[in-house]
XYZ file of C-alpha atoms in Angstrom:
122
model
C 114.201 149.295 110.161
C 113.694 151.162 113.332
C 112.560 148.783 116.085
C 112.964 150.748 119.306
C 109.706 151.999 120.703
C 107.300 150.466 118.211
C 104.305 152.559 117.471
C 101.048 152.052 115.532
C 101.837 151.413 111.810
C 105.584 151.285 112.464
C 105.692 147.706 110.988
C 104.208 149.158 107.735
C 107.603 150.709 107.046
C 108.730 147.081 106.623
C 105.868 146.390 104.210
C 107.081 149.295 102.100
C 110.484 147.594 101.917
C 108.837 144.309 100.979
C 106.899 146.032 98.205
C 110.069 147.598 96.867
C 111.785 144.236 96.810
C 108.784 142.659 95.074
C 108.640 145.372 92.459
C 112.291 145.838 91.711
C 113.660 142.238 92.362
C 116.625 143.790 94.119
C 118.095 143.302 97.587
C 117.712 146.482 99.719
C 120.980 148.498 99.981
C 122.909 145.724 98.170
C 126.621 146.276 98.526
C 126.340 149.120 101.051
C 127.840 148.835 104.537
C 125.211 147.529 106.919
C 126.126 149.897 109.753
C 125.875 152.821 107.383
C 122.465 151.694 106.277
C 121.221 151.043 109.865
C 122.493 154.618 110.875
C 120.991 156.295 107.870
C 117.584 154.731 108.314
C 117.595 155.352 112.073
C 118.206 159.044 111.662
C 115.690 159.371 108.799
C 118.394 160.268 106.335
C 118.170 157.167 104.104
C 115.326 155.434 102.305
C 115.376 153.043 99.397
C 115.403 154.669 95.980
C 112.100 154.565 94.127
C 112.795 154.224 90.412
C 111.766 157.269 88.392
C 109.602 155.167 86.078
C 107.842 153.211 88.935
C 104.040 153.538 88.481
C 102.832 156.454 90.656
C 100.425 154.424 92.766
C 103.199 152.053 93.784
C 105.702 154.856 94.377
C 103.066 156.760 96.475
C 102.296 153.688 98.647
C 106.002 152.984 99.232
C 106.561 156.721 100.170
C 103.515 156.619 102.568
C 104.871 153.436 104.232
C 108.227 155.108 104.701
C 106.778 158.351 106.160
C 109.016 159.622 109.000
C 105.898 159.943 111.289
C 104.725 156.442 111.965
C 101.211 157.753 112.684
C 100.938 159.048 109.142
C 101.804 155.625 107.613
C 98.858 153.694 106.198
C 97.498 150.904 108.198
C 97.236 147.406 106.718
C 93.569 147.802 105.881
C 94.399 150.833 103.889
C 97.322 149.182 102.242
C 95.116 146.240 101.251
C 92.463 148.561 99.835
C 95.026 150.470 97.802
C 96.521 147.243 96.369
C 93.067 145.813 95.621
C 92.230 148.924 93.700
C 95.496 148.688 91.828
C 95.199 144.989 90.886
C 92.764 145.428 87.984
C 94.470 148.576 86.749
C 97.851 146.892 86.643
C 96.571 143.905 84.801
C 95.000 146.166 82.118
C 97.785 148.784 81.823
C 100.931 146.734 82.209
C 101.393 143.511 80.404
C 103.792 141.149 82.105
C 106.623 141.498 79.578
C 106.230 145.326 79.888
C 106.673 144.968 83.671
C 109.784 142.843 83.275
C 111.225 145.419 80.854
C 110.593 148.144 83.381
C 112.058 145.995 86.200
C 115.299 145.607 84.229
C 115.548 149.458 83.735
C 114.792 149.873 87.479
C 117.740 147.540 88.418
C 120.123 149.699 86.397
C 118.788 152.859 87.916
C 118.996 151.444 91.455
C 122.501 150.194 90.861
C 123.580 153.753 89.857
C 121.967 155.165 93.016
C 123.641 152.523 95.200
C 126.943 153.263 93.486
C 126.570 156.919 94.401
C 125.846 155.997 98.041
C 128.951 153.767 98.157
C 131.004 156.609 96.746
C 129.745 158.854 99.582
C 130.749 156.141 102.159
C 134.429 156.451 101.227
């Protein structure tokens, strides 16, 4: 994550990463060279892959948290409001075993994306 010259809502980029970890159960950029990740993130060329079947509200929130312009990222009050609104919807629409099944699919999709990144490193 970019740290130099912190600006309003810049820490929310980190919240997007945390949400990604909680949803996918994966380590960010697992198996990819740390310097390559740091450079890619610093020059706005690299973000974590959002699985194609990730529920749209979560995908949207992560994308907003990773907006290149820190001023366009949601503040924590907005994030909390979005998550509160999603809470009941998720409980009704996604039984826990359905979520775990999705999460397993996401892990495979993410692994494929990271394999592609590693191939580009070489």
